[in-house]
mmCIF file of C-alpha atoms and ligand atoms in Angstrom:
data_model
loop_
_atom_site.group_PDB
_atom_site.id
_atom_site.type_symbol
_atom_site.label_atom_id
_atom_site.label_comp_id
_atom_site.label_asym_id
_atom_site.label_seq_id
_atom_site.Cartn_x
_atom_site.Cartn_y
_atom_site.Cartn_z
ATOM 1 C CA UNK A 1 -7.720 16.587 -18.239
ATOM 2 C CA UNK A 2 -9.795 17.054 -15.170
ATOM 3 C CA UNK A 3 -10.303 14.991 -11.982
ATOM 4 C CA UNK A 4 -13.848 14.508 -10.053
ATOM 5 C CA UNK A 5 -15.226 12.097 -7.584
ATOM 6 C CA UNK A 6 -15.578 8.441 -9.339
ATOM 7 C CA UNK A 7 -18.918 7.783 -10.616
ATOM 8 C CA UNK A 8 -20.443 4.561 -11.264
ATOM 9 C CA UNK A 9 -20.365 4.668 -15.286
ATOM 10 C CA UNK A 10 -16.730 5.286 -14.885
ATOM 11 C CA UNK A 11 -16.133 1.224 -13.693
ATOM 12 C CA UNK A 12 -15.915 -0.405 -17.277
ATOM 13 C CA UNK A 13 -13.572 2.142 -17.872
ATOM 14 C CA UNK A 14 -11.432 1.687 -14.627
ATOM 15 C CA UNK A 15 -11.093 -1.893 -14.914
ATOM 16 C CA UNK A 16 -9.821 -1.470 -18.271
ATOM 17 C CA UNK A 17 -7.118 0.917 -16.537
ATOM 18 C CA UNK A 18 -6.483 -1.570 -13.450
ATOM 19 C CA UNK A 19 -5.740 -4.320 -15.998
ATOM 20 C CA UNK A 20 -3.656 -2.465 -18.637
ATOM 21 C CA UNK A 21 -1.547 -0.646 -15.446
ATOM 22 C CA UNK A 22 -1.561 -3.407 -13.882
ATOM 23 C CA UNK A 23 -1.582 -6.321 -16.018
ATOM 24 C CA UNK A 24 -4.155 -7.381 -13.547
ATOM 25 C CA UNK A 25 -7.482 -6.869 -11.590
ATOM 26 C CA UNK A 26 -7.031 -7.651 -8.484
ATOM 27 C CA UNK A 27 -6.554 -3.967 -7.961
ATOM 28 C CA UNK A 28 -9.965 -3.305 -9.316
ATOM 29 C CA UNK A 29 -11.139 -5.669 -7.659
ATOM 30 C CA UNK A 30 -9.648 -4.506 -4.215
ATOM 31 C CA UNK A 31 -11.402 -1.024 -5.126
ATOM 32 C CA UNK A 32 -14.634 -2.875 -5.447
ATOM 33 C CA UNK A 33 -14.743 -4.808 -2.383
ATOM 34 C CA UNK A 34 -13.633 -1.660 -0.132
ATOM 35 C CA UNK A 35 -17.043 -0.339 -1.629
ATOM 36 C CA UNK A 36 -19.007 -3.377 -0.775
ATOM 37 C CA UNK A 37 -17.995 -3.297 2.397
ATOM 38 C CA UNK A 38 -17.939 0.698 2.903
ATOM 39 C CA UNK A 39 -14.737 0.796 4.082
ATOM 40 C CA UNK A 40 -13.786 2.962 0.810
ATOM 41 C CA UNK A 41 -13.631 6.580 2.223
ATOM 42 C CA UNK A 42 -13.175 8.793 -1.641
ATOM 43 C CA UNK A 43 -12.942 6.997 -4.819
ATOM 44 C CA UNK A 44 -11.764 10.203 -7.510
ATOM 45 C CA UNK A 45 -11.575 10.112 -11.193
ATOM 46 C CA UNK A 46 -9.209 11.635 -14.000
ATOM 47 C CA UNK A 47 -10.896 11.846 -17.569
ATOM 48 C CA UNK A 48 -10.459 13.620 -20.525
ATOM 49 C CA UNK A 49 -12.925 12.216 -23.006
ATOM 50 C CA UNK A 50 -13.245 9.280 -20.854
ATOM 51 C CA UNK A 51 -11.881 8.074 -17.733
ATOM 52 C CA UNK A 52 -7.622 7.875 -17.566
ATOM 53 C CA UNK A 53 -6.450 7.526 -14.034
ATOM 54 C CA UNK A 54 -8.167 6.274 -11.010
ATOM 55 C CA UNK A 55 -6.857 6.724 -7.260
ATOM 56 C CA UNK A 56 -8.576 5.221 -3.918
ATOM 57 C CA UNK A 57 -8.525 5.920 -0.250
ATOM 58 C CA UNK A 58 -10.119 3.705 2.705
ATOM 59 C CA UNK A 59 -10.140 4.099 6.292
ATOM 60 C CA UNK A 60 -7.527 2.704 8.701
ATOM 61 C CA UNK A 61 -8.087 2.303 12.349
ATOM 62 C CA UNK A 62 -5.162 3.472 14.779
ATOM 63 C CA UNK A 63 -5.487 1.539 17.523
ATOM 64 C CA UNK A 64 -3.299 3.733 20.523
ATOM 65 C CA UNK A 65 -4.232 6.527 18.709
ATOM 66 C CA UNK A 66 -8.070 6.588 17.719
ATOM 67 C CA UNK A 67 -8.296 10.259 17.511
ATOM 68 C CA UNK A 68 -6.322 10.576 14.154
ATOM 69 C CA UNK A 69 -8.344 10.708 11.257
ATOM 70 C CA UNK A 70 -6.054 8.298 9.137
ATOM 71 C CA UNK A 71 -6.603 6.624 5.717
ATOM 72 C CA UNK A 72 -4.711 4.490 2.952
ATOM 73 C CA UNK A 73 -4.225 5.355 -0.501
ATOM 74 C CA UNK A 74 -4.037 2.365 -2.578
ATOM 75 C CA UNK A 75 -4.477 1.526 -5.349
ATOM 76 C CA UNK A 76 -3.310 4.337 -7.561
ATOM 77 C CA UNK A 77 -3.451 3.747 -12.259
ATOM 78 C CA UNK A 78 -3.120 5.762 -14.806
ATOM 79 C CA UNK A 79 -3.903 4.463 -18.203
ATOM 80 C CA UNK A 80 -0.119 3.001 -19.533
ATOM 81 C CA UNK A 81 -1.210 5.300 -23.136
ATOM 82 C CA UNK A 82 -1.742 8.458 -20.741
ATOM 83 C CA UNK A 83 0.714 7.929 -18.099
ATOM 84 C CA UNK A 84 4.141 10.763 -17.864
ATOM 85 C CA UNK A 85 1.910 14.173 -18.233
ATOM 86 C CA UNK A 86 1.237 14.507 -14.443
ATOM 87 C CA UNK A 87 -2.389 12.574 -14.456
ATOM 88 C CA UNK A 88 -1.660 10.992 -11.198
ATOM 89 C CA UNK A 89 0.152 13.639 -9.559
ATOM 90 C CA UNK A 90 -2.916 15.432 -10.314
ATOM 91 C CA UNK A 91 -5.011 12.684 -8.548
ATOM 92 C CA UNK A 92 -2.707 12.911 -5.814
ATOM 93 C CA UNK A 93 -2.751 16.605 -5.321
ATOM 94 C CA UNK A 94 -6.608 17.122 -5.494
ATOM 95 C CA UNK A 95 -7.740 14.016 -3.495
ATOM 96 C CA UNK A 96 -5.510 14.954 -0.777
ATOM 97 C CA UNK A 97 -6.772 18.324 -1.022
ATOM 98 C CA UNK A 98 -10.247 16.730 -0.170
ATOM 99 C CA UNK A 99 -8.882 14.983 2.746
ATOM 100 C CA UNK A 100 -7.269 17.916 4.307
ATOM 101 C CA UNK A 101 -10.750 19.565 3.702
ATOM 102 C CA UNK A 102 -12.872 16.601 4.823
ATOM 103 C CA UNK A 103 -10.604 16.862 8.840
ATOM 104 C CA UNK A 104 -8.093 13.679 7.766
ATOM 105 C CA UNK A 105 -4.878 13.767 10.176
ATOM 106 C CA UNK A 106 -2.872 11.461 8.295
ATOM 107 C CA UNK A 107 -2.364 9.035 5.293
ATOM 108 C CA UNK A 108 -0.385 6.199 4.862
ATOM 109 C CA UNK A 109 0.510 4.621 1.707
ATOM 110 C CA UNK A 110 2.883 1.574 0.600
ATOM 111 C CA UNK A 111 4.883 2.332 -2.753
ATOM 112 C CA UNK A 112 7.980 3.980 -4.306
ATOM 113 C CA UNK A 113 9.592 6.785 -1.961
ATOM 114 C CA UNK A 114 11.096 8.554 -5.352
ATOM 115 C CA UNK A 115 6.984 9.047 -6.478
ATOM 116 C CA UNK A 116 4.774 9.631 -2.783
ATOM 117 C CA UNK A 117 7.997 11.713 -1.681
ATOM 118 C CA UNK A 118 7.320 14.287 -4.113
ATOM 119 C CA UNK A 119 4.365 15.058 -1.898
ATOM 120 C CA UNK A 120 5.590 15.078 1.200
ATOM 121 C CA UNK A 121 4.921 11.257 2.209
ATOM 122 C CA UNK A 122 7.560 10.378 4.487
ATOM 123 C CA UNK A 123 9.155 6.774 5.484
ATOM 124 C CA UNK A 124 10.679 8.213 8.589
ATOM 125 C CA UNK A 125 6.957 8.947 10.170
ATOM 126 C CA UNK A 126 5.362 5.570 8.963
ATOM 127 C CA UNK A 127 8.271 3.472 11.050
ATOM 128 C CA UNK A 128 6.271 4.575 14.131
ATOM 129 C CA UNK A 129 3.359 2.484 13.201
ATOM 130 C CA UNK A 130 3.318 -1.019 13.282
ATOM 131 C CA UNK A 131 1.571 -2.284 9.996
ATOM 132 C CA UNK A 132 1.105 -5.546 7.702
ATOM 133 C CA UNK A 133 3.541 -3.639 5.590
ATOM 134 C CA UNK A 134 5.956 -2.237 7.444
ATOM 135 C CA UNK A 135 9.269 -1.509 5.559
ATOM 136 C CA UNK A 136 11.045 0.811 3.558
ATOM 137 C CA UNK A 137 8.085 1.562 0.881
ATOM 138 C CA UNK A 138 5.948 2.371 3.660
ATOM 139 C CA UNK A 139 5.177 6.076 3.599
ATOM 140 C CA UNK A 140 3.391 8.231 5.906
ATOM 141 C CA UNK A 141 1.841 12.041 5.523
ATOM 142 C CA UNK A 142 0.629 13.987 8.158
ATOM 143 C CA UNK A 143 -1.786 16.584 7.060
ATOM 144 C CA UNK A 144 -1.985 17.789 10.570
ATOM 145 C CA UNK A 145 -0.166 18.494 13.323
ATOM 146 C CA UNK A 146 -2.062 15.469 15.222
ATOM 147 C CA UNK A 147 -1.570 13.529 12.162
ATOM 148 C CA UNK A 148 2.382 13.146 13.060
ATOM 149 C CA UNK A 149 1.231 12.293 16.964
ATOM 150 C CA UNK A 150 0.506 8.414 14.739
ATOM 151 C CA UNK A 151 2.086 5.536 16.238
ATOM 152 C CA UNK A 152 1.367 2.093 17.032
ATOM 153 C CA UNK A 153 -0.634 -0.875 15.194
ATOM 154 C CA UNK A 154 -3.038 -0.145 12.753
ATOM 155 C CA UNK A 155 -5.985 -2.150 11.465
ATOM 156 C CA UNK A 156 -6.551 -1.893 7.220
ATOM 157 C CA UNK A 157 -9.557 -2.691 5.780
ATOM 158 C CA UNK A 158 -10.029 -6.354 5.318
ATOM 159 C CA UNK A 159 -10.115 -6.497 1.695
ATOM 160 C CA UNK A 160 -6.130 -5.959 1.916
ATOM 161 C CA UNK A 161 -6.154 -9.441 3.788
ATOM 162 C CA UNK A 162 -7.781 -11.029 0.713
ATOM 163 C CA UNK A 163 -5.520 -9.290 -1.995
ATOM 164 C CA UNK A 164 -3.365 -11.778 -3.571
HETATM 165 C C1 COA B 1 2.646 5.139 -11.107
HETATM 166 C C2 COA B 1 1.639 5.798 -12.066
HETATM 167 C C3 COA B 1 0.294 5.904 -11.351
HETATM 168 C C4 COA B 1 2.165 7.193 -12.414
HETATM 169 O O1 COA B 1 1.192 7.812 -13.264
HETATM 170 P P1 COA B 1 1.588 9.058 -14.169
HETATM 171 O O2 COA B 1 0.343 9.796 -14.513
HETATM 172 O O3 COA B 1 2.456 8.618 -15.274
HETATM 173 O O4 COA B 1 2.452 9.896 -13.120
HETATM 174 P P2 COA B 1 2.946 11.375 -13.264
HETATM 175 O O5 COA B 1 2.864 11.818 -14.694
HETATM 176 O O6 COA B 1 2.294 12.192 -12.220
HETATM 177 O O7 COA B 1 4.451 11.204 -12.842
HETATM 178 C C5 COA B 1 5.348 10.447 -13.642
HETATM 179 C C6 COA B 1 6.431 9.924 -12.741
HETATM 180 O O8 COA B 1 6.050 8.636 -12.202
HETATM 181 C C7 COA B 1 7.158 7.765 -12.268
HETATM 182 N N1 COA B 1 6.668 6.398 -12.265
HETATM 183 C C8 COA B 1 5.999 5.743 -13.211
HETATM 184 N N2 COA B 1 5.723 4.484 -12.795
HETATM 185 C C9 COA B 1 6.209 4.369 -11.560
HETATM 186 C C10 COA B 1 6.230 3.327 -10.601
HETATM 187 N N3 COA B 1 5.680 2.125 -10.829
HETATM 188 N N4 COA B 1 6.815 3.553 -9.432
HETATM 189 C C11 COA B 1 7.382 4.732 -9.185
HETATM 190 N N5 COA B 1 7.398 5.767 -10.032
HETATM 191 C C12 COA B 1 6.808 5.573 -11.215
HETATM 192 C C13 COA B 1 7.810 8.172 -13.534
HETATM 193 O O9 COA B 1 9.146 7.724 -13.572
HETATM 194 C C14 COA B 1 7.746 9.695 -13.446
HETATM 195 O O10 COA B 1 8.766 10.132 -12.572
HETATM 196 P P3 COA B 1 9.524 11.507 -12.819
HETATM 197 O O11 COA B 1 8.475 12.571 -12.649
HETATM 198 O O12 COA B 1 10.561 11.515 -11.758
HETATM 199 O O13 COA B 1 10.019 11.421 -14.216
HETATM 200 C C15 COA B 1 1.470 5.014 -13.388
HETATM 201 O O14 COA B 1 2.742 4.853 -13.981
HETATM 202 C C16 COA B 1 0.822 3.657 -13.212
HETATM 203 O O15 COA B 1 -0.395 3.529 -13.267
HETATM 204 N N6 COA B 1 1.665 2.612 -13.022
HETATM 205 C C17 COA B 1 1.174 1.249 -12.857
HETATM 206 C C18 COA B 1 0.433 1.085 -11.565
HETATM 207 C C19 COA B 1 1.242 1.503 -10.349
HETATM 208 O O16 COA B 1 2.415 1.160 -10.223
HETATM 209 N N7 COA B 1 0.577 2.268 -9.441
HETATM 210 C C20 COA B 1 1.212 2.785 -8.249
HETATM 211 C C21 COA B 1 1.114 1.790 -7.159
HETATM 212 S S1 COA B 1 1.831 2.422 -5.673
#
C-alpha cells in the first residue's frame, strides 16, 4: 500500500469508496465541492493496485486568531474490503506530515476520540473554539506551539453548510 496526493483518475474510484464506507455520497460529494470552490487545501490518496482510502483537508478561518494556520480533516474512507490493516492511520500519519511541512498550526476534526486520539487530537483543546460542531467528538491538534494559542469562533468552508 502506498499513499500520494489524489489525482484526478483516482475520482471513479473514490466515489466508489465514499459510497461503500459510507453507504452514501454526500461525502464525495462534500470533497468535490471544497474543490470547486478551492477551499480544499490537500486531497491524498491510498492505493495498492487501485485507489483504497481517501482523506481530505480544507481551510478554516480563526476569526480572534488569524495567525494560526488551521484546517479540517473531513471526510476520512477506507474501502469497507480494505479497512483494519492501518490504511487510514497511514493517511493520517503522512497527510499530517505534509501539513506540519507545509507551516499548518493546527487541525481540527469532528469524529470518534478512541480513533483521532491515537494521534494526538485532543477534545480538551477544541472546547476553546467555538464551532458549528462543538461537542464531545470535536477534536483539536496543535502541530505547533501557536497552534494551541486557538480559541474563539471559527468559519468552515461553506460546503459543510450544505452537507446533509
Ligand atoms: C474509520 C475508517 C476510516 C478506519 O479505516 P481503517 O483503515 O480500517 O483504519 P485503521 O486500520 O487505521 O484502524 C482501524 C481502527 O479503526 C477503528 N474504527 C473503524 N471504524 C471506526 C469508526 N467509524 N469510528 C471509530 N473507529 C473506527 C477500528 O475499530 C480499529 O480500531 P483499533 O485499532 O482500536 O482496533 C474506516 O473504518 C471507514 O472508512 N469507516 C467508514 C467511514 C468513516 O466512519 N470515516 C471516519 C469519519 S470521522
Amino acid at each position: 500500500m502506498r499513499v500520494r496526493l489524489e489525482e484526478t483518475t483516482d475520482w471513479p474510484s473514490l466515489y466508489t469508496i465514499y459510497a461503500a464506507a459510507f453507504g452514501q455520497l454526500a461525502e464525495a460529494d462534500l470533497v468535490r465541492r471544497m474543490q470547486d470552490d478551492e477551499d480544499l487545501i490537500l486531497s491524498v490518496t491510498a492505493y495498492t493496485d487501485e485507489p483504497a482510502g481517501h482523506i481530505a483537508y480544507s481551510r478554516l478561518c480563526l476569526h480572534e486568531t488569524p495567525s494560526i494556520k488551521a484546517c479540517v480533516l473531513a471526510p476520512l474512507a477506507v474501502c469497507p474490503l480494505f479497512q483494519k490493516q492501518g490504511i487510514a492511520a497511514a493517511l493520517v500519519r503522512h497527510s499530517l506530515m505534509r501539513l506540519t511541512e507545509d507551516g499548518y498550526d493546527l487541525v481540527v476534526v469532528l469524529g470518534e476520540p478512541h480513533y483521532y486520539g491515537r494521534f494526538g487530537f485532543d477534545p480538551k483543546l477544541a472546547e476553546k473554539l467555538k464551532t458549528p460542531y462543538d461537542g464531545p467528538y470535536l477534536q483539536a491538534l496543535a502541530l505547533s506551539d501557536h497552534g494551541k494559542g486557538a480559541h474563539g469562533p471559527v468559519s468552515y468552508a461553506r460546503a459543510f453548510a450544505e452537507l446533509n
